[in-house]
Short mmCIF file of C-alpha atoms and ligand atoms in Angstrom, two decimals:
data_model
loop_
_atom_site.label_atom_id
_atom_site.label_comp_id
_atom_site.label_asym_id
_atom_site.label_seq_id
_atom_site.Cartn_x
_atom_site.Cartn_y
_atom_site.Cartn_z
CA MET A 64 0.00 0.00 0.00
CA ILE A 65 1.39 3.41 -0.98
CA ALA A 66 0.13 6.12 1.36
CA PHE A 67 2.06 9.04 -0.15
CA ASP A 68 1.95 9.26 -3.92
CA TYR A 69 1.92 11.78 -6.75
CA ARG A 70 -1.33 12.58 -8.49
CA GLU A 71 -1.21 15.02 -11.37
CA GLY A 72 2.26 15.98 -10.26
CA ARG A 73 1.39 16.75 -6.64
CA LEU A 74 2.17 14.65 -3.61
CA HIS A 75 -0.91 13.35 -1.82
CA ALA A 76 -1.49 11.67 1.53
CA GLU A 77 -4.08 9.08 0.53
CA ASP A 78 -6.59 11.25 -1.42
CA VAL A 79 -5.63 14.56 0.14
CA CYS A 80 -3.21 16.90 -1.61
CA LEU A 81 -0.40 18.09 0.65
CA VAL A 82 -0.62 21.54 -0.96
CA ARG A 83 -4.18 21.82 0.33
CA LEU A 84 -3.15 20.72 3.84
CA SER A 85 -0.27 23.21 3.84
CA ASP A 86 -2.62 26.01 2.86
CA GLU A 87 -5.18 25.07 5.50
CA VAL A 88 -2.91 24.22 8.44
CA GLY A 89 0.33 26.05 7.67
CA THR A 90 3.76 24.47 7.63
CA PRO A 91 5.52 22.63 9.13
CA PHE A 92 3.25 19.74 10.11
CA TYR A 93 3.32 15.98 10.48
CA CYS A 94 0.84 14.06 8.39
CA TYR A 95 -0.10 10.43 9.04
CA SER A 96 -2.08 8.03 6.89
CA ALA A 97 -4.71 6.03 8.77
CA SER A 98 -4.86 3.42 6.02
CA ALA A 99 -1.09 2.94 6.09
CA LEU A 100 -1.16 2.45 9.87
CA GLU A 101 -3.95 -0.09 9.56
CA HIS A 102 -2.22 -1.84 6.71
CA ARG A 103 0.98 -2.33 8.70
CA ALA A 104 -0.90 -3.47 11.81
CA ARG A 105 -2.88 -6.03 9.77
CA LEU A 106 0.27 -7.34 8.08
CA LEU A 107 1.87 -7.88 11.47
CA LEU A 108 -1.26 -9.39 13.02
CA ASP A 109 -1.47 -11.86 10.13
CA ALA A 110 2.24 -12.69 10.37
CA VAL A 111 2.21 -13.43 14.09
CA GLY A 112 -1.09 -15.27 14.04
CA SER A 113 0.38 -18.74 13.85
CA SER A 114 2.44 -18.28 17.03
CA SER A 115 -0.47 -16.50 18.82
CA THR A 116 1.97 -13.73 19.70
CA GLY A 117 0.47 -10.72 21.46
CA ILE A 118 1.46 -7.33 20.05
CA ALA A 119 1.99 -4.41 22.41
CA TYR A 120 2.60 -1.33 20.27
CA ALA A 121 5.62 0.61 21.63
CA VAL A 122 3.84 3.88 22.18
CA LYS A 123 7.12 5.81 22.40
CA ALA A 124 7.42 5.66 18.60
CA ASN A 125 4.34 7.82 18.14
CA SER A 126 2.16 8.55 21.12
CA ASN A 127 -0.48 10.71 19.48
CA LEU A 128 -3.80 9.57 20.95
CA ALA A 129 -5.31 9.10 17.50
CA VAL A 130 -2.49 6.77 16.46
CA ILE A 131 -2.70 4.72 19.66
CA GLU A 132 -6.48 4.54 19.35
CA LEU A 133 -6.35 3.37 15.75
CA LEU A 134 -3.90 0.59 16.58
CA GLY A 135 -5.76 -0.27 19.79
CA ARG A 136 -9.01 -0.72 17.86
CA LEU A 137 -7.29 -3.37 15.76
CA GLY A 138 -6.55 -5.29 18.94
CA LEU A 139 -3.02 -4.17 19.67
CA GLY A 140 -1.97 -3.51 23.25
CA ALA A 141 0.50 -0.87 24.37
CA ASP A 142 4.09 -1.08 25.55
CA VAL A 143 4.68 2.00 27.69
CA VAL A 144 7.64 3.48 29.56
CA SER A 145 6.18 6.21 31.76
CA GLU A 146 3.04 7.27 33.57
CA GLY A 147 2.46 9.71 30.73
CA GLU A 148 2.39 6.87 28.22
CA ILE A 149 0.11 4.75 30.45
CA ARG A 150 -2.28 7.68 30.63
CA ARG A 151 -2.11 8.14 26.87
CA ALA A 152 -2.81 4.46 26.23
CA LEU A 153 -5.78 4.48 28.63
CA ALA A 154 -7.10 7.76 27.21
CA ALA A 155 -6.91 6.23 23.72
CA GLY A 156 -9.06 3.34 24.88
CA VAL A 157 -6.45 0.60 25.23
CA PRO A 158 -7.72 -1.69 28.00
CA ALA A 159 -5.43 -1.74 31.05
CA ASP A 160 -5.04 -5.48 30.72
CA ARG A 161 -3.28 -4.98 27.38
CA ILE A 162 -0.69 -2.54 28.75
CA VAL A 163 2.90 -3.63 29.41
CA PHE A 164 5.14 -1.32 31.46
CA SER A 165 8.81 -1.37 30.38
CA GLY A 166 11.69 0.94 31.24
CA VAL A 167 14.89 1.01 33.24
CA GLY A 168 13.94 3.69 35.74
CA LYS A 169 10.29 3.55 36.72
CA THR A 170 9.60 5.71 39.77
CA VAL A 171 7.66 4.62 42.84
CA ASP A 172 4.80 6.92 41.83
CA GLU A 173 4.72 5.48 38.32
CA LEU A 174 4.69 1.92 39.65
CA GLY A 175 1.89 2.82 42.05
CA PHE A 176 -0.14 4.32 39.23
CA ALA A 177 0.45 1.33 36.95
CA ILE A 178 -0.53 -1.22 39.58
CA SER A 179 -3.65 0.70 40.61
CA ALA A 180 -4.66 0.91 36.94
CA GLY A 181 -4.54 -2.90 36.74
CA ILE A 182 -2.08 -3.22 33.89
CA HIS A 183 -1.16 -6.52 32.29
CA GLN A 184 2.54 -6.83 33.14
CA ILE A 185 5.55 -4.97 34.46
CA ASN A 186 8.98 -5.69 32.93
CA ILE A 187 11.47 -5.45 35.78
CA GLU A 188 14.98 -4.13 35.12
CA THR A 189 16.50 -3.48 38.56
CA ALA A 190 16.55 -5.29 41.89
CA ILE A 191 15.07 -2.36 43.78
CA GLU A 192 12.14 -2.28 41.38
CA LEU A 193 11.04 -5.73 42.51
CA ASP A 194 11.14 -4.62 46.17
CA ARG A 195 9.10 -1.54 45.36
CA ILE A 196 6.54 -3.49 43.33
CA GLY A 197 6.21 -6.00 46.18
CA GLU A 198 5.51 -3.24 48.70
CA ILE A 199 3.14 -1.28 46.47
CA ALA A 200 1.14 -4.32 45.34
CA ALA A 201 0.80 -5.46 48.97
CA ALA A 202 -0.29 -1.98 50.10
CA GLN A 203 -2.88 -1.88 47.30
CA SER A 204 -3.88 -5.52 47.83
CA ARG A 205 -3.55 -6.05 44.12
CA GLU A 206 -1.86 -8.82 42.22
CA ILE A 207 0.61 -7.88 39.49
CA HIS A 208 2.28 -10.06 36.87
CA VAL A 209 5.96 -9.38 36.32
CA VAL A 210 8.62 -10.55 33.89
CA PHE A 211 12.36 -9.89 34.16
CA ARG A 212 14.14 -8.19 31.28
CA ILE A 213 17.50 -9.76 30.67
CA ASN A 214 20.52 -8.24 29.02
CA PRO A 215 21.49 -10.96 26.54
CA ASP A 216 24.81 -9.32 25.58
CA VAL A 217 23.88 -9.20 21.90
CA ALA A 218 24.95 -6.21 19.82
CA ALA A 219 22.23 -5.05 17.44
CA GLY A 220 20.53 -1.92 16.27
CA GLY A 221 20.93 0.61 13.51
CA HIS A 222 23.07 3.03 15.52
CA GLU A 223 25.26 3.12 18.63
CA LYS A 224 22.63 5.19 20.45
CA ILE A 225 19.79 2.75 19.82
CA SER A 226 21.60 -0.48 20.68
CA THR A 227 20.44 -1.69 24.07
CA GLY A 228 21.40 -5.33 24.47
CA ARG A 229 25.16 -5.25 25.07
CA LYS A 230 26.56 -6.19 28.46
CA THR A 231 27.61 -2.63 29.26
CA ASP A 232 24.31 -1.03 28.21
CA LYS A 233 22.13 0.27 31.03
CA PHE A 234 19.22 -2.01 30.10
CA GLY A 235 18.14 -5.39 31.39
CA LEU A 236 19.46 -7.65 34.13
CA ALA A 237 22.39 -10.05 33.96
CA VAL A 238 20.93 -13.52 33.46
CA ASP A 239 21.95 -14.79 36.91
CA GLU A 240 20.47 -11.70 38.56
CA ALA A 241 17.22 -12.15 36.64
CA GLN A 242 17.09 -15.75 37.87
CA ALA A 243 17.73 -14.70 41.47
CA LEU A 244 15.03 -12.03 41.33
CA PHE A 245 12.54 -14.45 39.76
CA ARG A 246 13.14 -16.89 42.66
CA LYS A 247 12.78 -14.06 45.17
CA ALA A 248 9.53 -12.91 43.55
CA THR A 249 7.93 -16.34 43.97
CA ALA A 250 7.94 -15.72 47.72
CA LEU A 251 6.05 -12.42 47.42
CA ASP A 252 2.31 -12.49 48.08
CA HIS A 253 1.06 -10.04 45.49
CA VAL A 254 3.70 -10.43 42.79
CA VAL A 255 3.38 -13.18 40.21
CA PRO A 256 6.60 -13.84 38.25
CA ILE A 257 5.57 -15.33 34.94
CA GLY A 258 8.50 -14.99 32.59
CA PHE A 259 11.29 -13.04 30.98
CA ALA A 260 11.75 -10.26 28.45
CA VAL A 261 14.41 -9.03 26.10
CA HIS A 262 14.82 -5.99 23.85
CA ILE A 263 18.15 -5.61 22.10
CA GLY A 264 17.77 -2.39 20.19
CA SER A 265 15.96 -0.63 17.40
CA GLN A 266 16.13 -0.54 13.60
CA ILE A 267 17.33 -4.17 13.46
CA LYS A 268 17.24 -5.99 10.16
CA ASP A 269 19.49 -8.87 11.03
CA VAL A 270 17.44 -11.91 11.93
CA SER A 271 20.42 -13.58 13.61
CA ALA A 272 20.57 -10.86 16.29
CA PHE A 273 16.93 -11.56 17.23
CA ALA A 274 17.62 -15.30 17.11
CA ALA A 275 20.65 -14.99 19.44
CA ALA A 276 18.65 -13.02 22.01
CA ASN A 277 15.73 -15.43 21.79
CA ASP A 278 18.08 -18.38 22.33
CA ARG A 279 19.25 -16.80 25.59
CA LEU A 280 15.63 -16.51 26.69
CA ILE A 281 14.92 -20.15 25.87
CA THR A 282 18.02 -21.41 27.69
CA LEU A 283 17.01 -19.35 30.71
CA THR A 284 13.43 -20.62 30.54
CA GLU A 285 14.64 -24.22 30.48
CA ALA A 286 16.95 -23.59 33.45
CA MET A 287 14.15 -22.06 35.51
CA ARG A 288 11.75 -24.85 34.60
CA ALA A 289 14.38 -27.40 35.65
CA GLU A 290 14.24 -25.75 39.08
CA GLY A 291 10.49 -26.28 39.11
CA HIS A 292 9.38 -22.75 38.26
CA GLU A 293 6.57 -22.04 35.88
CA VAL A 294 7.63 -19.77 32.99
CA SER A 295 4.58 -19.02 30.88
CA ARG A 296 5.37 -15.78 29.07
CA LEU A 297 8.27 -14.51 26.97
CA ASP A 298 8.36 -10.89 25.81
CA LEU A 299 10.67 -10.60 22.80
CA GLY A 300 10.68 -6.78 22.67
CA GLY A 301 10.58 -4.55 19.62
CA GLY A 302 13.29 -3.45 17.24
CA LEU A 303 12.05 -4.55 13.84
CA GLY A 304 13.72 -2.24 11.33
CA VAL A 305 12.30 -0.39 8.33
CA ALA A 306 13.76 0.78 5.02
CA TYR A 307 14.63 4.48 5.08
CA HIS A 308 16.65 4.40 1.84
CA GLU A 309 14.91 3.73 -1.44
CA ASP A 310 17.26 0.82 -2.24
CA GLU A 311 17.05 -0.70 1.26
CA GLN A 312 15.13 -3.87 2.13
CA GLU A 313 13.17 -4.61 5.27
CA LEU A 314 13.63 -7.87 7.11
CA PRO A 315 10.93 -9.98 5.44
CA LEU A 316 8.02 -10.37 7.83
CA SER A 317 7.85 -14.07 6.98
CA GLU A 318 11.37 -14.54 8.38
CA TYR A 319 10.49 -12.71 11.56
CA ALA A 320 7.31 -14.76 11.89
CA ARG A 321 9.31 -17.97 11.44
CA LEU A 322 11.48 -16.87 14.32
CA LEU A 323 8.44 -16.36 16.52
CA ASP A 324 7.02 -19.75 15.53
CA ASP A 325 10.33 -21.31 16.47
CA VAL A 326 10.39 -19.67 19.93
CA ALA A 327 6.74 -20.57 20.51
CA ARG A 328 7.36 -24.19 19.60
CA ARG A 329 10.56 -24.55 21.61
CA SER A 330 9.34 -22.74 24.72
CA GLY A 331 5.64 -23.51 24.71
CA ALA A 332 5.28 -20.05 26.27
CA GLN A 333 2.83 -17.33 25.37
CA LEU A 334 4.79 -14.76 23.32
CA MET A 335 4.63 -11.03 23.17
CA ILE A 336 6.39 -8.46 21.00
CA GLU A 337 6.72 -4.67 21.35
CA PRO A 338 7.11 -3.17 17.86
CA GLY A 339 7.07 0.60 17.46
CA ARG A 340 8.93 1.92 14.45
CA TRP A 341 7.84 -0.85 12.05
CA LEU A 342 4.18 0.01 12.53
CA VAL A 343 4.33 3.78 12.17
CA ALA A 344 7.51 5.04 10.45
CA GLY A 345 6.32 4.80 6.87
CA ALA A 346 2.83 6.04 7.69
CA GLY A 347 4.01 9.57 8.43
CA VAL A 348 5.75 12.49 6.75
CA LEU A 349 6.88 15.93 7.85
CA VAL A 350 5.78 18.65 5.44
CA THR A 351 7.82 21.84 5.34
CA ARG A 352 8.18 24.94 3.17
CA VAL A 353 11.40 26.30 1.71
CA ASN A 354 12.10 29.67 3.26
CA ALA A 355 15.31 30.54 1.45
CA ILE A 356 17.91 29.09 -0.87
CA LYS A 357 21.56 29.83 -0.29
CA GLN A 358 24.91 28.69 -1.53
CA ALA A 359 27.72 28.03 0.95
CA GLY A 360 30.92 27.20 -0.90
CA ASP A 361 29.93 24.41 -3.23
CA ARG A 362 26.99 23.34 -1.09
CA ARG A 363 23.47 24.37 -2.01
CA PHE A 364 21.17 24.79 0.97
CA ALA A 365 17.40 24.86 1.08
CA ILE A 366 16.55 26.48 4.40
CA VAL A 367 13.12 25.16 5.33
CA ASP A 368 10.69 26.02 8.12
CA ALA A 369 11.04 22.63 9.89
CA ALA A 370 14.11 22.01 12.00
CA MET A 371 16.01 19.62 14.23
CA ASN A 372 13.63 20.40 17.09
CA ASP A 373 10.77 18.96 14.97
CA LEU A 374 12.69 15.93 13.66
CA ILE A 375 15.91 15.22 15.53
CA ARG A 376 16.75 11.83 14.02
CA PRO A 377 19.08 13.10 11.23
CA THR A 378 21.25 15.07 13.60
CA LEU A 379 21.08 12.72 16.60
CA TYR A 380 21.63 9.42 14.81
CA ASP A 381 22.90 10.54 11.39
CA ALA A 382 19.65 9.02 10.18
CA HIS A 383 18.67 9.19 6.55
CA HIS A 384 15.17 10.38 5.66
CA PRO A 385 14.17 10.79 2.01
CA VAL A 386 13.08 14.22 0.81
CA TRP A 387 10.27 14.42 -1.73
CA PRO A 388 9.24 17.68 -3.40
CA VAL A 389 5.49 18.19 -3.10
CA ASN A 390 5.30 19.45 -6.69
CA ARG A 391 6.92 16.95 -9.02
CA SER A 392 9.22 18.51 -11.57
CA ASP A 393 11.10 17.28 -14.60
CA ASP A 394 14.03 19.58 -13.81
CA ALA A 395 17.46 18.06 -13.46
CA LEU A 396 18.23 16.97 -9.92
CA GLU A 397 20.76 18.92 -7.87
CA PRO A 398 22.32 17.87 -4.57
CA THR A 399 20.58 20.07 -2.03
CA THR A 400 21.14 20.05 1.70
CA VAL A 401 17.89 20.62 3.54
CA ALA A 402 18.47 22.57 6.74
CA GLY A 403 16.31 24.28 9.32
CA PRO A 404 16.50 27.73 10.87
CA VAL A 405 17.82 26.60 14.28
CA CYS A 406 21.11 28.16 15.31
CA GLU A 407 23.19 25.00 15.15
CA SER A 408 25.27 23.66 12.28
CA GLY A 409 23.76 20.25 13.08
CA ASP A 410 20.28 21.48 12.20
CA ILE A 411 20.19 19.47 8.99
CA LEU A 412 17.29 17.31 7.84
CA ALA A 413 18.99 15.81 4.78
CA VAL A 414 22.50 16.11 3.37
CA ASP A 415 22.87 16.43 -0.40
CA ALA A 416 19.38 15.18 -1.22
CA GLN A 417 18.85 14.87 -4.96
CA LEU A 418 16.16 17.48 -5.62
CA PRO A 419 14.93 19.62 -8.49
CA LEU A 420 16.02 23.24 -8.21
CA LEU A 421 13.93 24.44 -5.32
CA GLN A 422 12.87 28.00 -4.73
CA ALA A 423 11.64 29.91 -1.72
CA GLY A 424 8.00 29.00 -1.16
CA ASP A 425 8.26 25.43 -2.49
CA LEU A 426 6.98 22.61 -0.32
CA VAL A 427 9.03 19.54 0.48
CA THR A 428 8.24 16.42 2.46
CA ILE A 429 10.53 14.48 4.76
CA GLY A 430 9.56 10.83 4.38
CA HIS A 431 9.32 7.94 6.85
CA ALA A 432 8.86 10.37 9.72
CA GLY A 433 5.96 8.64 11.48
CA ALA A 434 8.19 7.04 14.13
CA TYR A 435 10.32 8.96 16.62
CA GLY A 436 9.45 12.23 14.89
CA ALA A 437 6.80 14.30 16.65
CA VAL A 438 7.38 12.46 19.94
CA MET A 439 11.00 13.62 20.08
CA SER A 440 10.27 17.24 19.21
CA SER A 441 10.98 20.18 21.49
CA GLY A 442 10.46 23.91 21.67
CA TYR A 443 14.15 24.71 21.18
CA ASN A 444 14.84 28.18 19.81
CA GLY A 445 11.39 29.28 20.99
CA ARG A 446 9.76 27.25 18.25
CA LEU A 447 6.22 25.91 18.54
CA LEU A 448 5.53 22.18 18.51
CA VAL A 449 4.23 21.33 15.07
CA PRO A 450 0.71 20.04 14.45
CA GLU A 451 -0.09 16.43 13.59
CA LEU A 452 -2.71 15.54 11.00
CA LEU A 453 -4.35 12.22 10.30
CA VAL A 454 -5.68 11.54 6.82
CA ARG A 455 -8.17 8.85 5.87
CA GLY A 456 -9.28 8.72 2.23
CA ASP A 457 -10.25 12.28 1.29
CA ALA A 458 -10.73 13.44 4.89
CA PHE A 459 -8.24 14.82 7.37
CA THR A 460 -8.29 15.69 11.06
CA VAL A 461 -5.88 17.77 13.06
CA VAL A 462 -5.02 15.28 15.80
CA ARG A 463 -2.71 17.68 17.59
CA ARG A 464 -3.04 21.38 16.98
CA ARG A 465 -0.29 23.94 16.89
CA PRO A 466 -0.16 25.75 20.24
CA SER A 467 -0.23 29.54 20.40
CA TYR A 468 2.85 31.39 21.61
CA ASP A 469 0.96 32.25 24.80
CA GLU A 470 0.27 28.55 25.40
CA ALA A 471 3.91 27.73 24.79
CA MET A 472 4.93 30.27 27.45
CA ALA A 473 2.09 29.51 29.85
CA LEU A 474 4.01 27.08 32.06
CA ASP A 475 6.80 29.57 32.73
CA SER A 476 6.45 32.19 35.43
CA LEU A 477 8.57 35.03 36.73
CA PRO A 478 9.84 34.78 40.30
CA ASN A 479 8.43 37.39 42.67
CA TRP A 480 11.86 38.18 44.00
CA SER A 481 13.14 39.49 40.69
CA SER A 482 11.15 42.71 41.23
CA ASP A 483 12.28 42.88 44.91
CA ALA A 484 15.87 42.64 43.73
CA ASP A 485 15.30 45.42 41.22
CA ALA A 486 13.85 47.60 43.94
CA ALA A 487 16.74 46.99 46.34
N1 LLP B 88 10.47 -2.10 23.65
C1 LLP B 88 11.41 -1.44 24.37
C2 LLP B 88 11.71 -1.90 25.72
C3 LLP B 88 12.09 -0.35 23.80
O1 LLP B 88 13.03 0.28 24.50
C4 LLP B 88 11.79 0.05 22.48
C5 LLP B 88 12.48 1.17 21.85
C6 LLP B 88 10.79 -0.65 21.78
C7 LLP B 88 10.16 -1.73 22.40
C8 LLP B 88 10.39 -0.30 20.38
O2 LLP B 88 11.43 -0.43 19.47
P1 LLP B 88 11.14 -0.28 17.91
O3 LLP B 88 10.26 -1.41 17.49
O4 LLP B 88 10.47 1.04 17.67
O5 LLP B 88 12.49 -0.33 17.30
N2 LLP B 88 14.58 7.22 18.98
C9 LLP B 88 15.26 6.16 18.30
C10 LLP B 88 14.71 4.79 18.66
C11 LLP B 88 14.77 4.53 20.13
C12 LLP B 88 14.13 3.20 20.51
C13 LLP B 88 14.03 3.08 21.97
N3 LLP B 88 13.39 1.87 22.43
C14 LLP B 88 15.21 6.42 16.80
O6 LLP B 88 14.65 7.42 16.38
O7 LLP B 88 15.78 5.67 16.02
#
């Protein structure tokens, strides 16, 4: 399914022309395709069907309520990492018993909130977390299912900063510590240890990295069962990569599904995965307008009205995102570096993108921006968070509006003593 395509020379999101959206909403903005989101979710649901794997969408990839709701309606749960994400998942209608709470540093307040909400599972990553969960669950007289996230010491992931499964990464527990905590948890009244979890990184396209991590989980499961413990659930994490370059291939879903079938068969456990990026990356674009063209030495710059604060992936991870002009042109292509107005040399959205000769006022689109785009944005340089739009067929909805400058400043306040100091 192609969500973003040219019709009569103009780029559309489903049946809506991006020129029209730019005129109505103003640039920059994120635009998501509902059909593309549904399409990806259905592909994944079909692929994991044979292993009866549960899917908890990693909300961190795109936590707009409309996106969570759409995926939740299709039966996906939510993998969350903060109270804010739990609240978002609940507000979007995801039932509490489909919410999985991951993360290396959950606070006591967050754990209390999660347990009182009756969520499905907490993935434990530190020894103190188990103690806290035990106390909170007892105080609330509620039962909570927990799994222990192991660090499998497997290097994977598209970039140093998104690799999480190596021994010296901050994530997960050493296998022997996870075993010790599991045993300890069996003695707690309100805590039910049911299994183990792993998540080795993001933007992974190497099936052998997943397989290596899964093997560690299976070995561990067998060891715990040999001790007489019941291990009924394995959470295999997220990380499934996407193709950002035009000539790049995704890991075929059939291969990933085969891997899940294999783990299901060997472990007999109920499986769960936590995909984020794979579901949403390709379903979103960032639309921006060229503000100025300038030449710096032999480099041609298009200075656009979106910036690193709106999409930080290129500068933070040297990530590649394709740039598509909204108006197709037959002009010869010129290497053009697309940069924002933020006062940092790193404020670059694409280096030497092959583009027709752009002019001030032209619209361009940054592709594959549905994951880790809007969620990672900030108000740096006094810039407003950009709106998010959801398109379905020929209709669109603003699913997050642009704040006013007053709203952006509303949480700040001036200390009373500044005027006292002036007076003194
Ligand atoms: N589960 C856990 C425990 C995670 O930490 C993550 C991502 C996921 C699932 C989802 O991974 P995914 O399927 O989306 O790869 N901001 C970075 C990506 C950071 C991923 C962090 N954890 C980026 O823009 O590339």
